[in-house]
XYZ file of C-alpha atoms in Angstrom:
673
model
C -20.487 -37.254 -36.967
C -22.175 -40.544 -36.018
C -19.036 -41.579 -34.081
C -18.977 -38.286 -32.168
C -22.649 -38.677 -31.223
C -22.056 -42.263 -30.156
C -19.123 -41.309 -27.878
C -21.110 -38.360 -26.496
C -24.024 -40.646 -25.675
C -21.716 -43.071 -23.877
C -20.175 -40.203 -21.875
C -23.596 -38.835 -20.879
C -24.676 -42.344 -19.915
C -21.640 -42.807 -17.695
C -22.228 -39.470 -15.962
C -25.930 -40.313 -15.479
C -25.089 -43.755 -14.116
C -22.577 -42.243 -11.714
C -25.080 -39.664 -10.467
C -27.898 -42.189 -10.251
C -25.806 -44.541 -8.145
C -25.161 -41.774 -5.637
C -22.086 -43.551 -4.271
C -19.405 -43.251 -6.904
C -17.153 -40.221 -6.653
C -14.835 -38.824 -9.260
C -11.388 -38.969 -7.701
C -9.186 -36.052 -8.676
C -5.568 -37.095 -8.846
C -3.276 -35.151 -6.522
C -0.605 -32.911 -7.935
C 3.024 -33.728 -7.172
C 3.108 -30.833 -4.713
C 0.059 -32.231 -2.896
C 1.647 -35.680 -2.743
C 4.806 -34.229 -1.237
C 2.718 -32.649 1.528
C 2.091 -36.188 2.851
C 5.758 -37.152 3.186
C 6.291 -38.121 6.827
C 9.138 -37.956 9.279
C 11.898 -36.445 7.162
C 12.979 -34.258 10.078
C 13.631 -36.243 13.263
C 11.670 -34.499 16.032
C 11.327 -37.461 18.403
C 13.041 -36.987 21.760
C 15.552 -39.655 22.708
C 16.632 -40.435 19.151
C 20.129 -39.498 17.908
C 20.325 -36.050 16.296
C 16.748 -35.270 17.282
C 15.637 -31.845 16.201
C 12.673 -29.576 16.773
C 9.713 -28.507 14.654
C 9.450 -24.743 14.234
C 7.900 -22.547 11.566
C 7.369 -18.897 10.595
C 10.610 -17.833 12.272
C 9.589 -18.920 15.779
C 11.984 -19.035 18.724
C 10.152 -21.936 20.319
C 9.804 -25.459 18.951
C 8.003 -28.745 19.479
C 8.451 -32.420 18.810
C 7.344 -35.938 19.692
C 7.865 -37.183 23.248
C 10.213 -40.033 24.078
C 9.238 -43.613 23.343
C 9.450 -44.433 27.050
C 6.734 -41.916 27.969
C 4.596 -42.020 24.827
C 1.705 -43.799 26.554
C 2.031 -41.913 29.844
C 1.048 -38.447 28.723
C -1.004 -36.845 25.977
C 1.151 -33.962 24.814
C 3.637 -32.855 22.236
C 7.222 -32.414 23.340
C 7.843 -28.780 24.176
C 7.701 -25.877 23.904
C 11.475 -25.863 23.532
C 12.950 -22.380 23.865
C 15.668 -21.824 21.285
C 17.371 -18.654 22.469
C 20.497 -18.575 24.615
C 22.792 -18.989 21.647
C 20.453 -21.281 19.757
C 20.589 -24.233 22.119
C 17.563 -26.158 23.388
C 16.009 -25.227 26.695
C 13.230 -27.496 27.929
C 12.193 -29.692 30.812
C 14.597 -32.459 31.765
C 12.626 -35.461 30.529
C 11.946 -33.805 27.134
C 8.206 -34.120 27.560
C 5.397 -31.646 27.054
C 4.576 -28.631 29.162
C 0.809 -28.974 28.583
C -0.270 -32.535 29.423
C -3.869 -33.673 28.977
C -5.404 -36.237 31.327
C -8.906 -37.697 30.926
C -10.995 -38.972 33.820
C -14.218 -41.005 33.545
C -16.164 -42.003 36.650
C -13.303 -40.728 38.786
C -10.874 -43.140 37.092
C -7.959 -41.712 35.028
C -8.041 -43.345 31.601
C -4.986 -44.888 29.968
C -4.266 -44.495 26.266
C -1.907 -45.999 23.745
C -0.187 -43.731 21.252
C -1.128 -45.145 17.856
C 0.555 -42.561 15.672
C 2.984 -39.677 16.004
C 4.357 -37.978 12.917
C 5.710 -34.799 11.423
C 4.640 -33.810 7.920
C 5.459 -30.474 6.263
C 4.137 -27.676 8.451
C 2.342 -29.792 11.048
C 2.785 -32.206 13.969
C 0.148 -34.920 14.445
C -0.476 -37.711 16.916
C -3.282 -40.107 17.832
C -4.006 -41.798 21.185
C -6.677 -44.449 21.686
C -8.257 -46.932 24.072
C -11.384 -49.065 23.791
C -13.637 -46.068 24.537
C -11.995 -42.949 23.172
C -9.775 -41.689 20.387
C -7.791 -38.474 20.889
C -6.261 -36.762 17.855
C -3.929 -33.789 18.133
C -2.487 -31.405 15.544
C -0.065 -28.513 16.060
C 0.818 -25.683 13.674
C 2.243 -22.173 13.874
C -0.017 -19.198 13.210
C 2.666 -16.526 13.637
C 6.316 -16.223 14.595
C 5.430 -16.233 18.299
C 2.245 -18.337 18.384
C 1.429 -22.021 17.904
C -2.056 -23.542 17.736
C -2.878 -27.010 19.099
C -6.100 -28.808 18.200
C -7.366 -31.711 20.316
C -10.293 -33.817 19.066
C -11.821 -36.300 21.504
C -14.025 -38.924 19.834
C -16.220 -41.563 21.450
C -15.394 -44.787 19.587
C -17.299 -47.032 22.017
C -20.972 -47.918 22.170
C -21.734 -46.158 25.478
C -22.143 -42.519 26.403
C -19.125 -41.145 28.307
C -19.008 -38.265 30.760
C -15.461 -36.981 31.020
C -13.454 -34.630 33.184
C -10.576 -33.052 31.252
C -7.506 -31.613 32.885
C -4.478 -29.987 31.267
C -1.552 -30.005 33.715
C 1.404 -27.653 33.390
C 4.590 -28.054 35.431
C 7.121 -25.187 35.203
C 10.499 -26.169 33.757
C 12.551 -24.983 36.734
C 10.528 -23.900 39.740
C 13.172 -21.505 41.073
C 13.150 -19.400 37.896
C 9.666 -19.606 36.434
C 6.393 -18.597 37.994
C 2.936 -19.238 36.582
C 0.351 -16.475 36.692
C -3.204 -16.345 35.404
C -5.368 -13.537 34.131
C -8.750 -14.346 32.607
C -8.305 -17.079 29.980
C -4.521 -16.677 29.908
C -1.796 -18.453 31.849
C 1.750 -17.121 31.608
C 5.143 -18.437 32.624
C 8.110 -16.173 33.155
C 11.030 -17.896 31.440
C 13.714 -15.277 32.019
C 16.432 -14.961 30.915
C 14.853 -16.397 27.772
C 11.563 -14.548 27.389
C 7.961 -15.120 28.379
C 5.432 -17.878 27.642
C 1.627 -17.667 27.526
C -1.200 -20.196 27.129
C -4.777 -19.386 26.138
C -7.751 -21.727 25.577
C -10.607 -20.929 23.187
C -13.276 -22.316 25.523
C -14.603 -19.956 28.205
C -15.764 -22.913 30.292
C -12.198 -24.127 30.810
C -11.000 -22.801 34.163
C -7.353 -21.869 34.715
C -5.718 -21.830 38.126
C -2.407 -22.230 39.929
C -2.060 -25.070 42.445
C -0.392 -24.763 45.843
C 2.801 -26.396 44.571
C 3.126 -23.852 41.779
C 1.893 -25.887 38.832
C -0.703 -24.649 36.366
C -3.983 -26.385 35.690
C -6.832 -25.999 33.199
C -10.011 -27.934 33.944
C -13.238 -28.725 32.107
C -15.633 -31.102 33.866
C -18.746 -33.015 32.788
C -18.030 -33.271 29.076
C -20.688 -35.596 27.607
C -19.844 -37.662 24.537
C -22.367 -39.910 22.807
C -21.173 -42.831 20.654
C -19.430 -41.520 17.484
C -19.614 -37.958 18.815
C -16.539 -35.685 18.664
C -15.628 -32.557 20.583
C -12.792 -30.222 19.647
C -10.647 -27.996 21.855
C -7.962 -25.488 20.929
C -5.253 -23.645 22.773
C -2.667 -21.120 21.618
C 0.845 -20.927 23.060
C 2.830 -17.699 22.762
C 6.558 -17.273 23.296
C 8.344 -13.938 23.056
C 12.125 -14.156 22.887
C 12.733 -11.038 24.944
C 14.932 -11.427 27.997
C 13.875 -8.003 29.327
C 10.116 -8.563 29.285
C 8.265 -8.823 32.598
C 5.010 -10.615 33.347
C 2.809 -7.513 33.432
C 4.075 -6.140 30.133
C 3.715 -9.583 28.554
C 0.079 -9.858 29.692
C -0.656 -6.404 28.315
C 0.972 -7.348 25.040
C -1.135 -10.514 24.799
C -4.317 -8.538 25.450
C -3.519 -6.010 22.704
C -2.357 -8.654 20.213
C -5.350 -10.745 19.006
C -4.551 -14.455 19.017
C -6.326 -15.267 15.760
C -7.049 -11.850 14.205
C -10.703 -12.723 13.687
C -10.055 -16.042 11.935
C -11.452 -19.384 13.001
C -9.148 -22.223 13.938
C -10.293 -24.134 10.846
C -9.279 -21.184 8.672
C -5.886 -21.015 10.347
C -5.210 -24.707 9.657
C -6.307 -24.168 6.047
C -3.993 -21.159 5.687
C -1.078 -23.167 7.045
C -1.682 -25.928 4.516
C -2.030 -23.406 1.687
C 1.293 -21.751 2.553
C 3.193 -25.037 2.656
C 1.500 -26.258 -0.517
C 2.633 -23.076 -2.221
C 6.240 -23.833 -1.210
C 5.966 -27.232 -2.896
C 4.178 -25.780 -5.918
C 7.192 -23.548 -6.496
C 9.628 -26.435 -5.995
C 7.791 -28.615 -8.517
C 7.030 -25.819 -11.009
C 10.245 -26.339 -13.048
C 9.007 -29.923 -13.656
C 12.523 -31.356 -13.649
C 13.268 -35.004 -14.231
C 14.871 -35.148 -10.793
C 11.578 -34.671 -8.963
C 9.896 -37.556 -10.781
C 11.894 -39.849 -8.487
C 10.318 -40.578 -5.082
C 13.658 -40.567 -3.263
C 14.394 -37.111 -4.633
C 10.927 -35.947 -3.598
C 11.825 -36.942 -0.046
C 15.126 -35.067 -0.329
C 13.231 -31.973 -1.459
C 10.779 -32.256 1.449
C 13.615 -32.717 3.948
C 15.555 -29.790 2.488
C 12.594 -27.421 2.584
C 11.709 -28.392 6.154
C 15.336 -27.901 7.210
C 15.394 -24.353 5.867
C 12.028 -23.362 7.327
C 12.877 -24.929 10.694
C 16.062 -22.810 10.853
C 14.161 -19.573 10.099
C 14.273 -16.899 12.841
C 12.562 -13.517 13.229
C 13.954 -10.356 14.917
C 14.976 -10.910 18.543
C 17.853 -9.903 20.780
C 20.642 -8.376 18.702
C 19.152 -9.738 15.461
C 17.235 -6.877 13.869
C 16.066 -8.712 10.760
C 14.808 -12.114 9.667
C 17.035 -14.875 8.444
C 18.025 -18.530 8.393
C 20.403 -20.069 10.921
C 22.984 -22.454 9.403
C 21.986 -24.931 12.125
C 21.481 -25.052 15.882
C 24.528 -25.237 18.084
C 27.731 -23.329 17.314
C 26.388 -22.096 13.968
C 23.571 -20.037 15.447
C 23.038 -16.499 14.186
C 23.122 -15.057 10.669
C 26.344 -15.822 8.786
C 27.199 -13.741 5.735
C 28.254 -16.447 3.246
C 25.484 -18.736 4.411
C 22.897 -15.967 4.154
C 23.615 -15.293 0.479
C 23.248 -19.017 -0.265
C 20.049 -19.395 1.762
C 18.541 -16.432 -0.078
C 19.551 -17.823 -3.479
C 17.811 -21.115 -2.656
C 14.605 -19.409 -1.491
C 14.059 -16.709 -4.141
C 11.352 -18.731 -5.908
C 10.051 -20.775 -2.974
C 9.741 -18.017 -0.358
C 10.788 -14.758 -2.054
C 9.889 -12.449 0.824
C 11.994 -14.511 3.220
C 14.878 -14.510 0.716
C 14.840 -10.722 0.542
C 14.587 -10.402 4.319
C 17.575 -12.736 4.706
C 19.647 -10.366 2.549
C 18.341 -7.265 4.311
C 18.968 -8.908 7.678
C 22.716 -9.123 6.973
C 23.036 -5.629 5.487
C 21.432 -4.149 8.623
C 24.804 -4.822 10.260
C 27.017 -3.256 7.575
C 29.576 -0.947 9.183
C 30.565 2.550 8.059
C 33.490 1.277 6.005
C 31.120 -0.975 4.041
C 32.165 -4.287 5.561
C 29.583 -6.985 6.297
C 30.776 -9.051 9.243
C 31.237 -12.793 9.339
C 28.338 -13.501 11.725
C 25.834 -11.642 13.891
C 24.164 -13.441 16.771
C 21.351 -13.141 19.292
C 23.817 -11.692 21.795
C 25.892 -8.854 20.348
C 28.905 -9.981 22.364
C 29.054 -13.123 20.192
C 29.229 -11.299 16.824
C 32.373 -11.794 14.743
C 33.877 -8.780 12.964
C 37.362 -10.236 12.648
C 36.606 -11.094 9.013
C 33.980 -10.926 6.307
C 32.997 -13.743 3.932
C 33.283 -14.307 0.144
C 31.312 -11.761 -1.930
C 28.282 -13.703 -3.102
C 25.850 -11.000 -1.981
C 25.451 -9.584 -5.500
C 24.551 -13.033 -6.829
C 21.836 -13.433 -4.189
C 20.476 -9.904 -4.684
C 20.233 -10.307 -8.447
C 18.494 -13.686 -8.166
C 16.005 -12.151 -5.718
C 15.329 -9.247 -8.061
C 14.932 -11.538 -11.081
C 12.414 -13.662 -9.164
C 10.346 -10.769 -7.781
C 11.000 -7.709 -9.985
C 10.895 -5.773 -6.703
C 12.514 -2.459 -7.609
C 11.993 -1.027 -4.117
C 14.088 -3.872 -2.726
C 16.764 -3.289 -5.357
C 16.886 0.461 -4.718
C 17.280 -0.189 -0.998
C 20.049 -2.775 -1.314
C 21.997 -1.409 -4.303
C 23.929 1.390 -2.515
C 24.785 -0.968 0.352
C 26.008 -3.613 -2.068
C 28.140 -1.066 -3.947
C 29.664 0.055 -0.656
C 30.432 -3.542 0.307
C 31.898 -4.261 -3.124
C 34.174 -1.226 -2.899
C 35.253 -2.214 0.612
C 37.079 -5.214 -0.808
C 39.303 -2.957 -2.935
C 39.917 -0.518 -0.081
C 40.890 -3.077 2.554
C 41.679 -6.321 0.739
C 43.911 -5.205 -2.144
C 47.160 -4.374 -0.398
C 49.251 -3.659 -3.530
C 46.354 -1.926 -5.357
C 46.800 -4.033 -8.490
C 43.067 -4.708 -8.804
C 43.318 -8.283 -7.462
C 42.158 -8.872 -3.890
C 43.390 -11.061 -1.059
C 41.526 -12.555 1.864
C 42.400 -10.909 5.170
C 41.295 -10.063 8.690
C 40.581 -6.992 10.756
C 42.723 -8.298 13.635
C 45.629 -9.362 11.449
C 45.403 -13.056 12.371
C 45.883 -16.018 10.052
C 42.872 -17.791 11.530
C 40.409 -14.996 10.768
C 41.878 -14.506 7.271
C 41.242 -18.194 6.557
C 37.710 -17.834 7.925
C 37.136 -14.971 5.492
C 37.625 -17.379 2.593
C 34.794 -19.513 3.972
C 37.150 -22.487 3.594
C 38.513 -22.310 7.122
C 41.394 -24.795 6.914
C 41.825 -25.129 3.129
C 45.201 -26.572 2.127
C 45.969 -23.614 -0.142
C 46.346 -21.385 2.937
C 48.701 -23.680 4.877
C 51.770 -21.617 4.012
C 50.077 -18.235 3.671
C 51.262 -15.317 5.804
C 49.269 -12.283 6.888
C 50.882 -9.011 5.899
C 50.036 -6.313 8.432
C 48.040 -3.332 7.158
C 46.572 -0.277 8.878
C 43.154 -1.972 8.783
C 44.382 -5.357 10.022
C 46.091 -7.556 7.466
C 45.829 -9.454 4.199
C 47.286 -12.712 2.979
C 50.403 -12.664 0.832
C 48.325 -14.576 -1.673
C 45.681 -13.630 -4.231
C 42.782 -16.052 -4.531
C 41.038 -17.115 -7.713
C 37.630 -17.639 -6.114
C 37.587 -14.240 -4.371
C 38.439 -12.340 -7.531
C 36.059 -14.412 -9.635
C 33.201 -13.646 -7.245
C 34.099 -9.942 -7.462
C 34.146 -10.153 -11.285
C 30.757 -11.830 -11.221
C 29.444 -9.193 -8.818
C 30.541 -6.382 -11.130
C 28.353 -7.942 -13.813
C 25.387 -8.126 -11.451
C 25.967 -4.546 -10.281
C 25.984 -3.407 -13.913
C 22.636 -5.124 -14.495
C 21.208 -3.632 -11.298
C 22.374 -0.164 -12.275
C 20.642 -0.500 -15.668
C 17.435 -1.639 -13.977
C 17.595 1.441 -11.734
C 18.377 3.836 -14.582
C 21.955 4.453 -13.413
C 23.569 4.253 -16.835
C 26.970 5.628 -15.828
C 27.258 3.129 -12.965
C 26.319 0.340 -15.365
C 29.023 1.390 -17.839
C 31.647 1.708 -15.099
C 30.985 -1.731 -13.621
C 30.959 -3.300 -17.079
C 34.341 -1.713 -17.877
C 35.787 -2.868 -14.552
C 34.542 -6.405 -15.199
C 36.258 -6.546 -18.597
C 39.548 -5.382 -17.098
C 39.315 -7.800 -14.171
C 38.582 -10.752 -16.450
C 41.911 -10.298 -18.206
C 43.749 -10.033 -14.885
C 42.147 -13.226 -13.576
C 43.116 -15.202 -16.661
C 46.652 -13.835 -16.643
C 47.208 -14.455 -12.947
C 45.377 -17.654 -12.048
C 45.199 -19.848 -15.169
C 47.868 -22.531 -15.596
C 48.022 -23.549 -19.231
C 50.137 -26.617 -18.560
C 47.866 -28.124 -15.890
C 44.627 -26.823 -17.372
C 43.423 -25.512 -14.018
C 42.966 -22.323 -11.986
C 45.152 -21.798 -8.888
C 45.784 -19.136 -6.249
C 48.881 -16.945 -6.632
C 51.634 -16.375 -4.043
C 52.674 -12.724 -3.902
C 55.810 -13.598 -1.933
C 57.064 -16.389 -4.197
C 55.532 -14.929 -7.365
C 54.202 -18.276 -8.518
C 51.036 -20.352 -8.481
C 50.077 -22.321 -5.402
C 49.405 -25.665 -7.023
C 46.794 -27.038 -4.658
C 43.998 -28.616 -6.695
C 40.873 -27.531 -4.859
C 37.252 -26.770 -5.651
C 38.063 -23.066 -6.007
C 39.496 -24.023 -9.396
C 36.058 -24.412 -10.987
C 34.734 -21.086 -9.677
C 35.524 -19.319 -13.007
C 33.258 -21.864 -14.739
C 30.479 -21.322 -12.209
C 30.701 -17.564 -12.874
C 30.888 -18.017 -16.676
C 34.292 -16.335 -16.820
C 36.326 -19.186 -18.341
C 36.790 -19.693 -22.067
C 35.425 -22.799 -23.798
C 38.904 -24.322 -23.938
C 39.581 -23.577 -20.272
C 36.221 -25.081 -19.323
C 36.978 -28.284 -21.225
C 40.278 -28.748 -19.447
C 38.892 -27.961 -15.985
C 36.066 -30.405 -16.739
C 38.632 -33.122 -17.351
C 40.132 -32.504 -13.916
C 36.695 -32.563 -12.277
C 35.845 -35.885 -13.945
C 39.156 -37.561 -13.049
C 38.309 -40.457 -10.658
C 41.726 -40.071 -9.018
C 40.861 -36.492 -8.064
C 37.226 -35.360 -7.827
C 35.054 -37.989 -9.546
C 34.604 -40.047 -6.385
C 31.747 -41.981 -4.715
C 30.296 -38.598 -3.803
C 31.876 -36.273 -6.350
C 33.409 -32.801 -6.272
C 35.132 -32.594 -2.912
C 37.038 -29.548 -1.756
C 40.471 -31.049 -2.444
C 41.590 -33.698 -4.911
C 41.695 -37.016 -3.065
C 45.135 -37.789 -4.526
C 46.628 -34.604 -3.071
C 49.164 -35.196 -0.296
C 47.266 -32.728 1.914
C 43.955 -34.583 1.602
C 42.527 -35.698 4.971
C 39.644 -37.980 5.881
C 37.059 -35.825 7.671
C 39.386 -32.979 6.777
C 36.703 -30.269 6.777
C 37.893 -28.113 3.836
C 40.838 -30.416 3.143
C 38.842 -32.797 1.006
C 35.401 -33.201 2.563
C 32.278 -32.807 0.457
C 30.391 -29.531 0.856
C 27.123 -29.404 -1.066
C 27.594 -25.766 -2.094
C 30.794 -26.747 -3.920
C 28.948 -29.613 -5.623
C 26.295 -27.147 -6.765
C 28.921 -24.702 -8.045
C 30.621 -27.574 -9.876
C 27.450 -28.969 -11.453
C 26.381 -25.461 -12.452
C 29.857 -24.883 -13.867
C 29.554 -27.905 -16.145
C 26.047 -26.964 -17.269
C 27.201 -23.423 -18.103
C 29.446 -24.897 -20.793
C 27.070 -27.513 -22.150
C 28.390 -30.550 -20.263
C 24.919 -31.591 -19.177
C 25.459 -35.330 -19.449
C 28.498 -35.133 -17.185
C 26.670 -32.802 -14.785
C 23.724 -35.229 -14.644
C 25.998 -38.120 -13.769
C 27.638 -36.222 -10.913
C 24.316 -34.899 -9.637
C 22.688 -38.321 -9.733
C 25.531 -39.840 -7.746
C 25.337 -37.018 -5.201
C 21.605 -37.512 -4.633
C 22.099 -41.257 -4.325
C 25.228 -41.494 -2.191
C 25.055 -38.805 0.508
C 24.473 -40.784 3.703
C 20.766 -41.125 4.539
C 19.848 -38.166 2.393
C 16.451 -39.553 1.314
C 15.771 -41.521 4.509
C 13.297 -40.299 7.141
C 14.881 -38.886 10.271
C 18.471 -38.792 8.972
C 19.661 -35.176 9.049
C 21.232 -33.209 6.228
C 24.831 -32.720 7.302
C 27.328 -29.896 7.142
C 29.772 -31.957 5.070
C 30.370 -35.515 3.881
C 33.104 -37.992 3.066
C 33.855 -38.185 -0.689
C 34.821 -41.878 -0.557
C 32.008 -43.240 1.644
C 29.297 -40.562 1.756
C 29.326 -40.545 5.574
C 28.016 -37.272 7.021
C 30.108 -35.129 9.359
C 29.595 -32.361 11.890
C 26.596 -29.994 11.863
C 23.101 -31.496 11.498
C 20.119 -30.015 9.638
C 22.561 -27.761 7.788
C 20.803 -25.026 5.863
C 23.110 -24.310 2.960
C 23.392 -28.027 2.214
C 19.581 -28.137 2.146
C 19.373 -25.011 -0.008
C 21.800 -26.256 -2.617
C 20.105 -29.656 -2.759
C 16.877 -27.843 -3.643
C 18.674 -25.810 -6.298
C 20.064 -29.003 -7.814
C 16.640 -30.659 -7.820
C 15.049 -27.576 -9.391
C 17.847 -27.231 -11.988
C 18.502 -23.678 -10.840
C-alpha cells in the first residue's frame, strides 16, 4: 500500500509540475494510419517527369498536379485542371501549367516568388511559395466528384505592412473552342466536346470579368497585411463530364447545386482528412507484420492512391461507378479487373466496392453475358468476349464485409444468370466443363476471354464455330475452377437469402464439378494441373500460373497441393527473382517481356500466395511475398508507378502505369487477405 501511495504521489507531482510550467505538452503518439497520411510523393503528379500522372479523388473526371520544374517560380498555381474524358486521355493546356494563376502586386510592382515546396500526400496537393516579404501556401482537395477546393493563405513574413493587389488570371486552353462567361461570382468555360468548367470564389469582394482578348480575370485590390498577419482565400472548381451540356444549363446547374452544402471550408478539409484516415485505418486494422516495415507502408500508400486516383463516377456511357485499370488504352470498366478491384476494396471502401460490381452488371445483356469492357463512348465497348468468372468471389467478399442483404438480393439473380450463361454458350459438348470462346468466333477474342491474352497454352487452340460465335477446342482448368468456386459462393448467397433449394442445387453441382475437374485436368505423373485438348484428347502440358488456381479456390487435395507447391517453389520454373510468373521460365515458349508468356502479373502472385496459405504453407508463402515486395522495380520508391506487369528475372516493370489490379492485390497481400 505504501508503494502504491508513493507512486501515486510521484504521478500527481509530475502532472502538477507539467501544469505549473505551462509549456510542456503531452505528446500523443500517432497511430500507424496517421503516420501513413504523411507519406509524400508516392504518385508522380509533377509535369515534365516520366510517367507523370494526375491527382484525382472521389471519382472525378478532372485532375491536378504540380507544374513543371521550368515554370515553378513563374506562376502560383497547381497544374490543371486536366480533363480526363475523351477515352481517358489527358486534355490540358500545352505547357502543362495551371488554368488559375495567382499574381501578387505591391506598389505597382509584380512580386516574384520561389517555390519552396510542392508535394502530394494522400488526398491532398500542397505547395508553398515565398520571398523576403510574403509566404503563400496552397492546398487542394476534392469535395465531390465534380468539385475541387483550393485554399490560398497569404502570410506577411516581413517586418513591414504590405498592401497588395491580387489577381487570378485564367487563359482558356484553346481559344477557338472554349469561351469564358461570367455570372455573379461564377466564371465558366465551355470545354466541349469534353464538358463544362466553372470557377467560384468565396469572397464577394473579388471581381470577375472577361478581358478583351478572351481571358478570365479575378481581382481583389488593396489587401492590407500587417507583419505576421495571414489572410485566406478559397475557390471551387467544377467540371461536369457531359459533352452535351451548354453554358446556360451549366450555370443553372451550378446555381441549384450548393458548392459546400452549408459547410465551412475548414470543415471540408477536415472531412477529407477523416475519409482518407479511415481508408488507412482499415488497411492497418489487420495489424499484419508486413505493415510494420516502412517500405511496405509506402507500397500500401501508393497502392491506395493508385486505386482512388483511377476511380470514376457515372458519365457518358458509364452508368455506374468504378475503377479504371489505368489511363490510356485501359480506360473504362473491365469485367475481370472490376471483380479484382472490388475484392481489394471491400474493407477499405466498401460502398465503392459494391458500386464497382453494380457498375459492371448494369451492362449485362439479355442472355446473361457481362461484356469484356464498357467505356465512356458506347462505340468503344467490347462484347466480343467476356472475362473469367470471378464475379461471385467479389460479391461474396463484399457481402461478408458489409452484411448488406439489399446488395446481395439485387446482385444474386444477375450473378446466377451470368453463371448459367457460361454453360449455355461456353460448353459446346454439354459435358459440364466449359471452354473459353468469343461471340464473333475469332481466336483473338477467345484468348481475351481467358484474361491471359497471349498465353502459350492457347497457341495451338482452334475456335469451333457455334450458333452463338465459337468456343475453343480446349477446356481450361482455371475457367472451370472459377466456376466451381462460384457455385460454392452462390450456395452461400442462396442460404443467406433463404433460398434453400438454390443452395442445395449449387452445392450438388459443385460436388459433381469437383470430380470432373480432378479427372480431366490433374496429371498424376507431373503433379500439376493442365488444360485439356478436346481435339487431341490429351493434356496441354504448358506449365503456367493457371495450374495453381485449384489451390487458390481450395479445390485441390492435400497431396495435390503439396506437389503443385513443389513446382511453384522450383527455381528453374517459378521461384525466380520476382516469383510466380505466368509461365515457367524454363519453358521453350517463355519470352522476355512476353506479356502472359512469362511476365509477372501481381494478381497471379496473389492467387499463388493465397494458394499456399490455404494449405498451410505459410513459411513458403511468406518467402515469396517478401521477395515480391522487395524486388518489383521501384515499388516502394516515391514517384515510380505501379506497373501492369514485371519481368520475373529482373523485376523491371512493363507496359501500363498506375495499374489498378496490381495495386489492389498488393494491398491484399499486405493485409493478409
